[in-house]
CSV table of C-alpha atoms in Angstrom, one decimal:
chain,number,residue,atom,x,y,z
A,1,UNK,CA,-148.7,78.8,-15.0
A,2,UNK,CA,-151.5,79.5,-17.3
A,3,UNK,CA,-154.2,81.5,-16.0
A,4,UNK,CA,-156.6,79.2,-13.9
A,5,UNK,CA,-159.8,78.2,-15.7
A,6,UNK,CA,-162.6,78.6,-13.0
A,7,UNK,CA,-165.2,76.2,-11.9
A,8,UNK,CA,-167.6,77.7,-9.6
A,9,UNK,CA,-169.5,76.7,-6.6
A,10,UNK,CA,-172.9,75.3,-6.1
A,11,UNK,CA,-175.3,77.1,-8.1
A,12,UNK,CA,-172.8,78.3,-10.6
A,13,UNK,CA,-173.2,78.3,-14.5
A,14,UNK,CA,-173.2,74.8,-15.8
A,15,UNK,CA,-171.8,75.8,-19.2
A,16,UNK,CA,-168.4,74.8,-20.0
A,17,UNK,CA,-166.0,77.8,-19.6
A,18,UNK,CA,-162.1,77.6,-19.8
A,19,UNK,CA,-160.0,80.8,-19.6
A,20,UNK,CA,-157.3,81.2,-22.2
A,21,UNK,CA,-153.9,82.1,-21.0
A,22,UNK,CA,-153.7,85.7,-20.3
A,23,UNK,CA,-151.0,88.3,-19.3
A,24,UNK,CA,-150.9,91.8,-17.8
A,25,UNK,CA,-152.9,90.8,-14.8
A,26,UNK,CA,-152.6,92.9,-11.8
A,27,UNK,CA,-152.7,93.4,-8.2
A,28,UNK,CA,-151.4,95.3,-5.1
A,29,UNK,CA,-151.7,97.4,-2.0
A,30,UNK,CA,-151.1,96.4,1.7
A,31,UNK,CA,-153.5,94.0,3.2
A,32,UNK,CA,-155.0,96.5,5.6
A,33,UNK,CA,-155.8,99.2,2.7
A,34,UNK,CA,-156.8,96.9,-0.2
A,35,UNK,CA,-160.0,97.7,-1.8
A,36,UNK,CA,-162.3,94.7,-1.4
A,37,UNK,CA,-165.5,93.4,-2.9
A,38,UNK,CA,-168.5,91.5,-1.6
A,39,UNK,CA,-170.2,88.7,-3.4
A,40,UNK,CA,-173.1,86.6,-3.1
A,41,UNK,CA,-172.3,83.3,-1.5
A,42,UNK,CA,-173.6,79.8,-1.0
A,43,UNK,CA,-174.4,78.4,2.7
A,44,UNK,CA,-172.9,75.1,3.7
A,45,UNK,CA,-175.4,72.2,3.2
A,46,UNK,CA,-175.9,73.4,-0.3
A,47,UNK,CA,-178.1,76.1,0.7
A,48,UNK,CA,-177.9,79.6,-1.0
A,49,UNK,CA,-178.0,83.1,0.5
A,50,UNK,CA,-179.9,85.4,-1.9
A,51,UNK,CA,-179.1,89.0,-2.3
A,52,UNK,CA,-176.0,90.9,-1.5
A,53,UNK,CA,-174.4,90.7,2.0
A,54,UNK,CA,-171.2,92.0,3.7
A,55,UNK,CA,-168.8,89.4,4.4
A,56,UNK,CA,-165.7,89.6,6.6
A,57,UNK,CA,-162.8,87.5,5.0
A,58,UNK,CA,-161.6,84.6,6.8
A,59,UNK,CA,-158.1,85.8,6.8
A,60,UNK,CA,-157.9,85.1,10.3
A,61,UNK,CA,-157.5,81.2,9.9
A,62,UNK,CA,-154.3,80.0,11.5
A,63,UNK,CA,-154.2,76.3,11.5
A,64,UNK,CA,-152.3,74.2,14.0
A,65,UNK,CA,-150.6,71.0,12.8
A,66,UNK,CA,-152.0,67.6,14.1
A,67,UNK,CA,-149.8,65.4,16.1
A,68,UNK,CA,-151.8,62.4,16.4
A,69,UNK,CA,-151.5,59.2,15.0
A,70,UNK,CA,-153.7,58.3,12.0
A,71,UNK,CA,-157.2,57.0,12.8
A,72,UNK,CA,-157.0,53.7,11.0
A,73,UNK,CA,-159.5,51.3,12.8
A,74,UNK,CA,-161.0,48.6,10.5
A,75,UNK,CA,-163.7,50.2,8.4
A,76,UNK,CA,-167.3,49.5,9.0
A,77,UNK,CA,-168.9,48.6,6.7
A,78,UNK,CA,-165.7,49.6,5.0
A,79,UNK,CA,-164.3,52.4,2.8
A,80,UNK,CA,-166.1,52.9,-0.2
A,81,UNK,CA,-164.0,52.2,-3.3
A,82,UNK,CA,-165.0,54.2,-6.4
A,83,UNK,CA,-164.3,53.6,-10.1
A,84,UNK,CA,-162.2,56.1,-11.9
A,85,UNK,CA,-164.0,58.7,-14.0
A,86,UNK,CA,-165.4,57.4,-17.2
A,87,UNK,CA,-164.1,58.1,-20.8
A,88,UNK,CA,-164.0,61.6,-21.8
A,89,UNK,CA,-166.3,63.3,-24.4
A,90,UNK,CA,-163.6,62.1,-27.0
A,91,UNK,CA,-163.9,58.4,-25.7
A,92,UNK,CA,-160.2,58.4,-24.5
A,93,UNK,CA,-160.2,56.6,-21.1
A,94,UNK,CA,-158.5,58.5,-18.3
A,95,UNK,CA,-155.3,57.3,-17.0
A,96,UNK,CA,-155.6,55.0,-14.0
A,97,UNK,CA,-154.1,55.6,-10.5
A,98,UNK,CA,-151.2,53.4,-9.3
A,99,UNK,CA,-152.7,50.3,-7.4
A,100,UNK,CA,-150.3,51.2,-4.6
A,101,UNK,CA,-149.4,54.8,-3.5
A,102,UNK,CA,-147.8,56.6,-0.5
A,103,UNK,CA,-149.0,55.6,3.0
A,104,UNK,CA,-148.1,58.8,4.7
A,105,UNK,CA,-150.9,59.7,6.8
A,106,UNK,CA,-152.4,56.3,6.8
A,107,UNK,CA,-152.8,53.0,5.0
A,108,UNK,CA,-156.1,53.9,3.5
A,109,UNK,CA,-154.7,56.9,1.9
A,110,UNK,CA,-152.6,54.6,-0.1
A,111,UNK,CA,-155.4,52.6,-1.8
A,112,UNK,CA,-157.0,53.8,-5.2
A,113,UNK,CA,-160.4,54.8,-5.4
A,114,UNK,CA,-162.7,56.6,-2.7
A,115,UNK,CA,-161.9,55.9,1.1
A,116,UNK,CA,-164.8,57.0,3.6
A,117,UNK,CA,-166.0,55.4,6.7
A,118,UNK,CA,-169.6,56.6,7.4
A,119,UNK,CA,-170.9,56.5,10.7
A,120,UNK,CA,-174.4,56.8,12.0
A,121,UNK,CA,-175.9,60.0,10.8
A,122,UNK,CA,-173.4,60.6,8.2
A,123,UNK,CA,-174.5,61.8,4.9
A,124,UNK,CA,-173.5,60.1,1.8
A,125,UNK,CA,-170.8,61.6,-0.4
A,126,UNK,CA,-171.9,63.7,-3.5
A,127,UNK,CA,-172.3,61.8,-6.4
A,128,UNK,CA,-171.2,64.7,-8.8
A,129,UNK,CA,-167.5,64.0,-8.1
A,130,UNK,CA,-165.2,63.4,-11.1
A,131,UNK,CA,-161.9,64.8,-9.8
A,132,UNK,CA,-159.0,62.4,-10.6
A,133,UNK,CA,-157.9,63.1,-7.0
A,134,UNK,CA,-159.4,64.8,-4.0
A,135,UNK,CA,-159.4,65.1,-0.3
A,136,UNK,CA,-161.3,66.9,2.6
A,137,UNK,CA,-159.9,67.2,6.0
A,138,UNK,CA,-160.2,69.0,9.3
A,139,UNK,CA,-157.8,71.8,9.1
A,140,UNK,CA,-157.1,71.9,13.0
A,141,UNK,CA,-157.3,68.2,14.0
A,142,UNK,CA,-155.7,66.9,10.6
A,143,UNK,CA,-158.2,64.2,10.3
A,144,UNK,CA,-158.8,63.2,6.7
A,145,UNK,CA,-162.7,62.9,6.6
A,146,UNK,CA,-162.8,61.6,3.0
A,147,UNK,CA,-160.4,61.0,0.1
A,148,UNK,CA,-160.0,60.0,-3.5
A,149,UNK,CA,-156.7,58.8,-4.8
A,150,UNK,CA,-155.1,61.1,-2.4
A,151,UNK,CA,-151.5,60.2,-3.2
A,152,UNK,CA,-151.9,60.2,-6.8
A,153,UNK,CA,-148.9,62.0,-8.1
A,154,UNK,CA,-150.3,64.5,-10.8
A,155,UNK,CA,-149.2,67.8,-12.2
A,156,UNK,CA,-150.0,70.6,-9.7
A,157,UNK,CA,-150.6,73.7,-11.8
A,158,UNK,CA,-150.4,76.9,-9.8
A,159,UNK,CA,-151.6,75.3,-6.7
A,160,UNK,CA,-147.8,74.5,-6.4
A,161,UNK,CA,-147.2,78.3,-5.8
A,162,UNK,CA,-148.5,77.6,-2.1
A,163,UNK,CA,-145.4,75.8,-1.5
A,164,UNK,CA,-143.5,78.5,-3.3
A,165,UNK,CA,-145.1,81.3,-0.9
A,166,UNK,CA,-144.7,78.8,2.1
A,167,UNK,CA,-141.0,78.7,1.4
A,168,UNK,CA,-140.0,81.9,0.3
A,169,UNK,CA,-142.5,84.5,1.8
A,170,UNK,CA,-140.8,84.7,5.2
A,171,UNK,CA,-137.6,85.6,3.7
A,172,UNK,CA,-138.2,89.3,2.7
A,173,UNK,CA,-139.9,92.1,4.5
A,174,UNK,CA,-143.2,93.1,2.8
A,175,UNK,CA,-141.8,96.7,2.4
A,176,UNK,CA,-138.7,95.9,0.6
A,177,UNK,CA,-138.4,97.3,-2.9
A,178,UNK,CA,-136.8,95.7,-5.7
A,179,UNK,CA,-136.2,97.1,-9.2
A,180,UNK,CA,-136.8,94.7,-11.9
A,181,UNK,CA,-133.9,93.6,-14.4
A,182,UNK,CA,-134.3,91.8,-17.6
A,183,UNK,CA,-132.9,88.7,-16.0
A,184,UNK,CA,-135.5,88.5,-13.5
A,185,UNK,CA,-138.2,87.7,-15.9
A,186,UNK,CA,-136.4,85.2,-18.2
A,187,UNK,CA,-137.7,81.5,-18.2
A,188,UNK,CA,-141.2,82.1,-18.1
A,189,UNK,CA,-143.1,79.5,-19.9
A,190,UNK,CA,-145.2,80.4,-23.0
A,191,UNK,CA,-148.7,81.5,-22.3
A,192,UNK,CA,-148.0,82.1,-18.6
A,193,UNK,CA,-150.4,83.9,-16.3
A,194,UNK,CA,-148.7,87.5,-15.4
A,195,UNK,CA,-149.7,90.2,-13.1
A,196,UNK,CA,-148.1,93.0,-15.4
A,197,UNK,CA,-144.5,93.4,-13.9
A,198,UNK,CA,-142.4,95.7,-16.1
A,199,UNK,CA,-138.6,95.6,-16.5
A,200,UNK,CA,-136.8,98.6,-15.0
A,201,UNK,CA,-139.9,99.4,-12.8
A,202,UNK,CA,-139.8,99.0,-9.0
A,203,UNK,CA,-142.0,97.1,-6.9
A,204,UNK,CA,-142.5,96.1,-3.3
A,205,UNK,CA,-142.2,92.7,-2.1
A,206,UNK,CA,-146.0,93.2,-0.8
A,207,UNK,CA,-147.0,94.1,-4.3
A,208,UNK,CA,-145.6,91.2,-5.6
A,209,UNK,CA,-147.0,88.7,-3.4
A,210,UNK,CA,-150.5,90.2,-4.2
A,211,UNK,CA,-149.4,89.4,-7.7
A,212,UNK,CA,-148.5,85.9,-6.9
A,213,UNK,CA,-151.9,85.1,-4.8
A,214,UNK,CA,-154.4,87.2,-6.6
A,215,UNK,CA,-153.5,86.7,-10.3
A,216,UNK,CA,-151.1,83.6,-10.1
A,217,UNK,CA,-148.5,85.8,-11.7
A,218,UNK,CA,-145.5,83.8,-12.9
A,219,UNK,CA,-143.7,87.1,-13.5
A,220,UNK,CA,-144.0,87.9,-9.9
A,221,UNK,CA,-142.9,84.4,-9.1
A,222,UNK,CA,-140.0,84.7,-11.1
A,223,UNK,CA,-138.8,88.1,-9.6
A,224,UNK,CA,-139.1,87.0,-6.1
A,225,UNK,CA,-137.1,83.8,-7.2
A,226,UNK,CA,-134.5,86.0,-8.5
A,227,UNK,CA,-134.3,87.7,-5.2
A,228,UNK,CA,-134.0,84.3,-3.8
A,229,UNK,CA,-130.8,83.5,-5.6
A,230,UNK,CA,-132.5,82.3,-8.8
A,231,UNK,CA,-135.0,79.9,-10.0
A,232,UNK,CA,-132.7,76.9,-9.4
A,233,UNK,CA,-131.8,77.8,-5.7
A,234,UNK,CA,-135.8,78.4,-5.2
A,235,UNK,CA,-136.7,75.2,-6.6
A,236,UNK,CA,-134.0,73.6,-4.4
A,237,UNK,CA,-135.7,75.5,-1.3
A,238,UNK,CA,-138.9,74.4,-2.2
A,239,UNK,CA,-138.1,70.8,-2.5
A,240,UNK,CA,-136.2,70.8,0.8
A,241,UNK,CA,-139.4,72.6,2.4
A,242,UNK,CA,-141.6,69.6,0.8
A,243,UNK,CA,-139.3,67.1,2.2
A,244,UNK,CA,-139.4,68.7,5.7
A,245,UNK,CA,-143.4,68.8,5.6
A,246,UNK,CA,-143.5,65.1,4.8
A,247,UNK,CA,-144.9,65.7,1.2
A,248,UNK,CA,-143.3,62.8,-0.2
A,249,UNK,CA,-145.2,62.9,-3.6
A,250,UNK,CA,-144.0,66.4,-4.5
A,251,UNK,CA,-141.1,66.7,-7.1
A,252,UNK,CA,-140.4,70.5,-8.0
A,253,UNK,CA,-139.2,71.5,-11.2
A,254,UNK,CA,-140.4,75.0,-11.7
A,255,UNK,CA,-141.1,77.6,-8.8
A,256,UNK,CA,-144.5,78.6,-10.3
A,257,UNK,CA,-146.1,75.3,-11.3
A,258,UNK,CA,-145.9,75.8,-15.0
A,259,UNK,CA,-145.8,72.3,-16.6
A,260,UNK,CA,-142.4,70.3,-16.7
A,261,UNK,CA,-141.7,67.1,-17.2
A,262,UNK,CA,-141.4,65.3,-14.0
A,263,UNK,CA,-143.0,67.9,-11.9
A,264,UNK,CA,-145.7,66.4,-9.7
A,265,UNK,CA,-147.6,66.7,-6.5
A,266,UNK,CA,-150.7,65.1,-4.9
A,267,UNK,CA,-153.9,66.4,-3.3
A,268,UNK,CA,-152.6,65.3,0.0
A,269,UNK,CA,-149.4,67.4,-0.4
A,270,UNK,CA,-151.1,70.3,-1.7
A,271,UNK,CA,-153.2,70.3,1.2
A,272,UNK,CA,-150.3,70.0,3.5
A,273,UNK,CA,-148.9,73.2,1.8
A,274,UNK,CA,-151.9,75.0,2.4
A,275,UNK,CA,-152.1,74.0,6.0
A,276,UNK,CA,-148.6,75.1,6.7
A,277,UNK,CA,-148.9,78.3,4.6
A,278,UNK,CA,-152.1,79.2,6.7
A,279,UNK,CA,-150.1,79.6,9.7
A,280,UNK,CA,-148.3,82.6,8.4
A,281,UNK,CA,-150.3,85.8,8.9
A,282,UNK,CA,-149.3,87.5,5.5
A,283,UNK,CA,-150.1,84.2,3.6
A,284,UNK,CA,-153.4,84.1,5.2
A,285,UNK,CA,-154.1,87.8,4.3
A,286,UNK,CA,-152.8,87.5,0.6
A,287,UNK,CA,-154.8,84.4,-0.2
A,288,UNK,CA,-157.9,86.2,1.3
A,289,UNK,CA,-157.7,89.4,-0.5
A,290,UNK,CA,-160.5,89.5,-3.1
A,291,UNK,CA,-159.3,92.6,-5.0
A,292,UNK,CA,-156.4,95.0,-4.8
A,293,UNK,CA,-154.6,97.8,-6.8
A,294,UNK,CA,-151.5,97.0,-8.5
A,295,UNK,CA,-148.8,99.6,-9.5
A,296,UNK,CA,-148.3,100.2,-13.3
A,297,UNK,CA,-145.1,100.7,-15.2
A,298,UNK,CA,-143.1,103.8,-14.0
A,299,UNK,CA,-142.9,106.4,-16.7
A,300,UNK,CA,-140.2,109.1,-16.4
A,301,UNK,CA,-142.0,112.5,-15.6
A,302,UNK,CA,-145.3,110.9,-15.0
A,303,UNK,CA,-147.2,110.1,-11.8
A,304,UNK,CA,-147.3,106.4,-11.3
A,305,UNK,CA,-150.8,104.9,-11.9
A,306,UNK,CA,-152.5,101.6,-10.5
A,307,UNK,CA,-154.7,99.2,-11.9
A,308,UNK,CA,-157.3,96.8,-10.3
A,309,UNK,CA,-156.8,93.1,-9.9
A,310,UNK,CA,-159.2,90.4,-8.7
A,311,UNK,CA,-158.3,87.1,-7.2
A,312,UNK,CA,-158.9,84.3,-9.6
A,313,UNK,CA,-160.0,82.1,-6.6
A,314,UNK,CA,-163.9,82.0,-7.8
A,315,UNK,CA,-165.3,80.5,-4.6
A,316,UNK,CA,-163.7,83.6,-2.5
A,317,UNK,CA,-164.7,86.5,-5.0
A,318,UNK,CA,-168.0,85.2,-6.6
A,319,UNK,CA,-166.7,86.1,-10.0
A,320,UNK,CA,-169.3,84.3,-12.4
A,321,UNK,CA,-170.5,82.1,-9.6
A,322,UNK,CA,-171.7,82.4,-6.2
A,323,UNK,CA,-168.8,82.6,-3.5
A,324,UNK,CA,-168.7,79.9,-0.8
A,325,UNK,CA,-169.6,81.0,2.6
A,326,UNK,CA,-166.8,81.1,4.9
A,327,UNK,CA,-164.2,80.7,2.1
A,328,UNK,CA,-160.7,82.2,3.1
A,329,UNK,CA,-158.4,81.2,0.4
A,330,UNK,CA,-156.2,79.2,-0.8
A,331,UNK,CA,-155.1,78.8,-4.7
A,332,UNK,CA,-156.4,77.7,-7.9
A,333,UNK,CA,-154.5,76.7,-11.0
A,334,UNK,CA,-154.8,75.4,-14.4
A,335,UNK,CA,-152.4,74.2,-17.2
A,336,UNK,CA,-152.7,71.9,-20.2
A,337,UNK,CA,-151.1,69.1,-18.4
A,338,UNK,CA,-152.8,69.6,-15.0
A,339,UNK,CA,-156.3,70.7,-16.0
A,340,UNK,CA,-158.0,72.5,-13.3
A,341,UNK,CA,-156.7,72.2,-9.7
A,342,UNK,CA,-157.8,73.9,-6.4
A,343,UNK,CA,-156.9,73.9,-2.6
A,344,UNK,CA,-159.5,76.0,-0.4
A,345,UNK,CA,-160.1,76.4,3.2
A,346,UNK,CA,-163.4,77.6,4.9
A,347,UNK,CA,-165.1,77.8,8.2
A,348,UNK,CA,-168.6,77.2,9.5
A,349,UNK,CA,-169.6,77.5,13.0
A,350,UNK,CA,-165.8,77.5,14.3
A,351,UNK,CA,-165.1,74.1,12.1
A,352,UNK,CA,-162.5,74.8,9.6
A,353,UNK,CA,-162.1,72.5,6.5
A,354,UNK,CA,-159.7,72.0,3.8
A,355,UNK,CA,-160.3,70.6,0.5
A,356,UNK,CA,-158.4,69.9,-2.5
A,357,UNK,CA,-159.5,68.6,-5.9
A,358,UNK,CA,-157.3,67.7,-9.1
A,359,UNK,CA,-158.4,67.6,-12.5
A,360,UNK,CA,-162.0,67.2,-12.7
A,361,UNK,CA,-163.3,65.1,-15.7
A,362,UNK,CA,-167.0,66.1,-15.8
A,363,UNK,CA,-166.3,69.0,-18.5
A,364,UNK,CA,-168.8,71.0,-16.4
A,365,UNK,CA,-168.4,74.5,-16.4
A,366,UNK,CA,-166.3,75.8,-13.2
A,367,UNK,CA,-166.3,72.0,-12.2
A,368,UNK,CA,-163.2,72.1,-9.8
A,369,UNK,CA,-165.1,74.9,-7.8
A,370,UNK,CA,-168.3,73.0,-7.9
A,371,UNK,CA,-166.9,69.9,-6.7
A,372,UNK,CA,-164.8,71.6,-4.0
A,373,UNK,CA,-167.8,73.2,-2.8
A,374,UNK,CA,-169.8,69.9,-2.7
A,375,UNK,CA,-167.1,68.4,-0.7
A,376,UNK,CA,-167.1,71.2,1.9
A,377,UNK,CA,-170.8,70.9,2.2
A,378,UNK,CA,-170.5,67.3,2.9
A,379,UNK,CA,-167.5,67.9,5.2
A,380,UNK,CA,-169.3,70.3,7.4
A,381,UNK,CA,-172.4,67.8,7.6
A,382,UNK,CA,-170.5,64.8,8.2
A,383,UNK,CA,-167.7,65.9,10.7
A,384,UNK,CA,-168.3,64.0,14.0
A,385,UNK,CA,-170.3,61.4,11.9
A,386,UNK,CA,-167.4,59.6,10.2
A,387,UNK,CA,-164.3,57.9,11.2
A,388,UNK,CA,-161.4,59.3,10.0
A,389,UNK,CA,-159.6,57.6,6.9
A,390,UNK,CA,-156.1,59.2,7.8
A,391,UNK,CA,-154.5,62.2,9.0
A,392,UNK,CA,-152.5,65.1,7.8
A,393,UNK,CA,-149.1,64.6,9.3
A,394,UNK,CA,-147.1,67.3,11.0
A,395,UNK,CA,-143.5,68.3,9.5
A,396,UNK,CA,-140.6,66.2,10.6
A,397,UNK,CA,-139.8,67.0,14.1
A,398,UNK,CA,-143.4,67.8,15.0
A,399,UNK,CA,-143.2,71.6,14.6
A,400,UNK,CA,-142.3,74.3,12.2
A,401,UNK,CA,-139.9,77.0,12.9
A,402,UNK,CA,-141.6,80.1,14.1
A,403,UNK,CA,-142.2,82.4,11.3
A,404,UNK,CA,-140.4,85.9,10.7
A,405,UNK,CA,-141.1,88.9,12.6
A,406,UNK,CA,-143.6,91.4,11.2
A,407,UNK,CA,-146.7,89.2,11.3
A,408,UNK,CA,-145.3,87.0,8.6
A,409,UNK,CA,-145.2,83.7,10.5
A,410,UNK,CA,-146.6,81.5,12.9
A,411,UNK,CA,-145.7,78.4,14.9
A,412,UNK,CA,-146.7,75.1,13.9
A,413,UNK,CA,-149.1,75.2,16.8
A,414,UNK,CA,-150.5,78.7,16.0
A,415,UNK,CA,-154.1,79.0,15.6
A,416,UNK,CA,-156.5,81.8,15.0
A,417,UNK,CA,-160.4,81.5,15.3
A,418,UNK,CA,-163.3,83.7,13.7
A,419,UNK,CA,-166.3,84.6,15.6
A,420,UNK,CA,-169.6,84.9,14.0
A,421,UNK,CA,-170.6,82.8,10.9
A,422,UNK,CA,-174.1,82.8,11.7
A,423,UNK,CA,-176.9,83.3,9.0
A,424,UNK,CA,-175.8,86.9,8.4
A,425,UNK,CA,-172.6,85.6,7.0
A,426,UNK,CA,-170.5,88.0,8.9
A,427,UNK,CA,-167.1,86.9,10.4
A,428,UNK,CA,-165.1,88.8,12.9
A,429,UNK,CA,-161.5,88.1,13.2
A,430,UNK,CA,-160.7,87.8,16.8
A,431,UNK,CA,-157.1,87.0,16.8
A,432,UNK,CA,-154.0,85.0,15.9
A,433,UNK,CA,-152.0,82.8,17.9
A,434,UNK,CA,-148.4,81.8,17.6
A,435,UNK,CA,-145.4,81.0,19.7
A,436,UNK,CA,-146.5,77.3,19.9
A,437,UNK,CA,-144.5,75.3,22.2
A,438,UNK,CA,-144.2,71.5,21.6
A,439,UNK,CA,-144.9,69.2,24.4
A,440,UNK,CA,-142.9,66.2,22.5
A,441,UNK,CA,-143.7,63.9,25.6
A,442,UNK,CA,-147.5,64.6,25.2
A,443,UNK,CA,-147.1,64.9,21.4
A,444,UNK,CA,-149.2,68.0,21.7
A,445,UNK,CA,-149.1,72.1,21.3
A,446,UNK,CA,-149.5,74.5,23.6
A,447,UNK,CA,-151.1,77.7,21.8
A,448,UNK,CA,-150.9,81.3,22.9
A,449,UNK,CA,-153.2,84.2,21.6
A,450,UNK,CA,-151.4,87.2,20.1
A,451,UNK,CA,-152.8,90.4,18.4
A,452,UNK,CA,-155.9,90.4,16.3
A,453,UNK,CA,-155.9,90.6,12.5
A,454,UNK,CA,-157.1,93.6,10.9
A,455,UNK,CA,-160.7,93.2,9.4
A,456,UNK,CA,-161.2,92.8,5.9
A,457,UNK,CA,-164.5,93.6,4.7
A,458,UNK,CA,-165.6,92.9,1.0
A,459,UNK,CA,-168.3,95.5,-0.2
A,460,UNK,CA,-170.5,94.7,-3.2
A,461,UNK,CA,-169.0,96.2,-6.3
A,462,UNK,CA,-170.8,99.1,-8.0
A,463,UNK,CA,-172.4,98.0,-11.2
C-alpha cells in the first residue's frame, strides 16, 4: 500500500497535501516500553484545547459486538438523502453508487445517499462532508447513527490491513522471531509503503506488527504472510474471516490492501473489521501506539541499532494537525485508486464511536481526517437524539472465538472501559474484559472483567 496521505482533524491546515509513496519506514518495541509522544488535540463538539497536555492513549477500548436487530422504524421526517459529491477540479464527474446495495445491518443502509433519522435535540450533520462513503456508529451497541453509501464497494487501501491483523495476529506469539528470506518480500507492489525490513535480518513478530500498524509496512505484511503459509493462503484466510464477520462487500486480492483489480470493501465492512480487531488486546495496543523504535538492519560485528517511527494516523499523533481527543486508532490508507481512507475509534465520557470515511472529494488538505473528526463531533452530540438507521451485525453464530493466550484476544462480548476523559484530556485504562459467554436464548452477552492494560502516556516530543 502506498503511504497514506493524511488529512487532519478540525483546525488542521487547509492546504492540499498528499504524501508521495515512501519506503524505509520504521517501527518497533513492545507496547509497554514504546517511547510515546503527546500532541495537541481537539475537543469533541469542534472545540479545541490549546497548549500541550499529557494524554493517556485509549488502548483500553475493547468493543462487544451487538446482537440486537437493526433499528429500522419508519423515518420521521425521514432519512436525508444527499447527492453525490460534485464534479472534481478537472470537471470529471465522480462515479455513482449503485441504486441498490447490500442490506446487511438494515434496509436503509442499502440505499444510496445519506441516511440519518434526526430526533428532538439532534444536531444537523456537518455540511463539509465529501466522502464517497462514510459511516459513524456506536462501537458498543452497534447502532449506526448515520451513514452515506455505507455498502458501496470501493477500493479499501491500507484500511484492509485491519482485516489482515484481525485474521493473522492471533496465530503467532509476539516474541516469536523470524529471519527474513528473500522470498518473504516478493510480490510487493511498486511504490509500496515499507517499514524498513531487510533480507537476512531477524525480527520479532511484535516488531513486525508495529511496522504494520504504525507505518502501514507492506514489507511487514508480506513477511507475516510468508510465516502464515504465503500470500495466497493469507488472502484465503482473510476472505474466510471477512465472510464469518458478515462483511459481504469485501473481496480480498492482496493481504496489504495494495490496488488490485476486483479488490473492494465498504465503509460498513471496514467498520466491522475495526470492531472485531479492537476486541484483541494486542490489536488495540498496536493501533494506539504513537511512536516506537524499530530494529535496523543486522550488520556482522556491529551492535544493532534502531530508528524511530511514528504512526501515520494523524488523528492519533497530531502530526501536522491537531490530534483528536479520545482517539485510540485504528487505521488510515491511501492508494491511487482508493484515494484516502480512514477508520477511527474514539471515546468521550464513556461513549465509544467508530467512524469510517472513504475517498473524500473535497481536495482539502487532510480531508479524510477532518471529515472523520467532524463526524465524530456530530456523533458524540447526536447520540441519544437520533434513531439508528441500522446496526453493525455480529459474526455468524453471534460470537467470535476467544482470542489466543497472552493477551492477544478477547471474546466477542469482551469490553474495556476508560475512566476520565474530562477536560484535562487524561485517560486511565481501567481494564479489559473477555471470556464472554453468549446467552443465545436472550441474544445477549455476559462480560467478565480481567486484568488492567498498561498505561500508555504520550509525552510532548522535544523540539
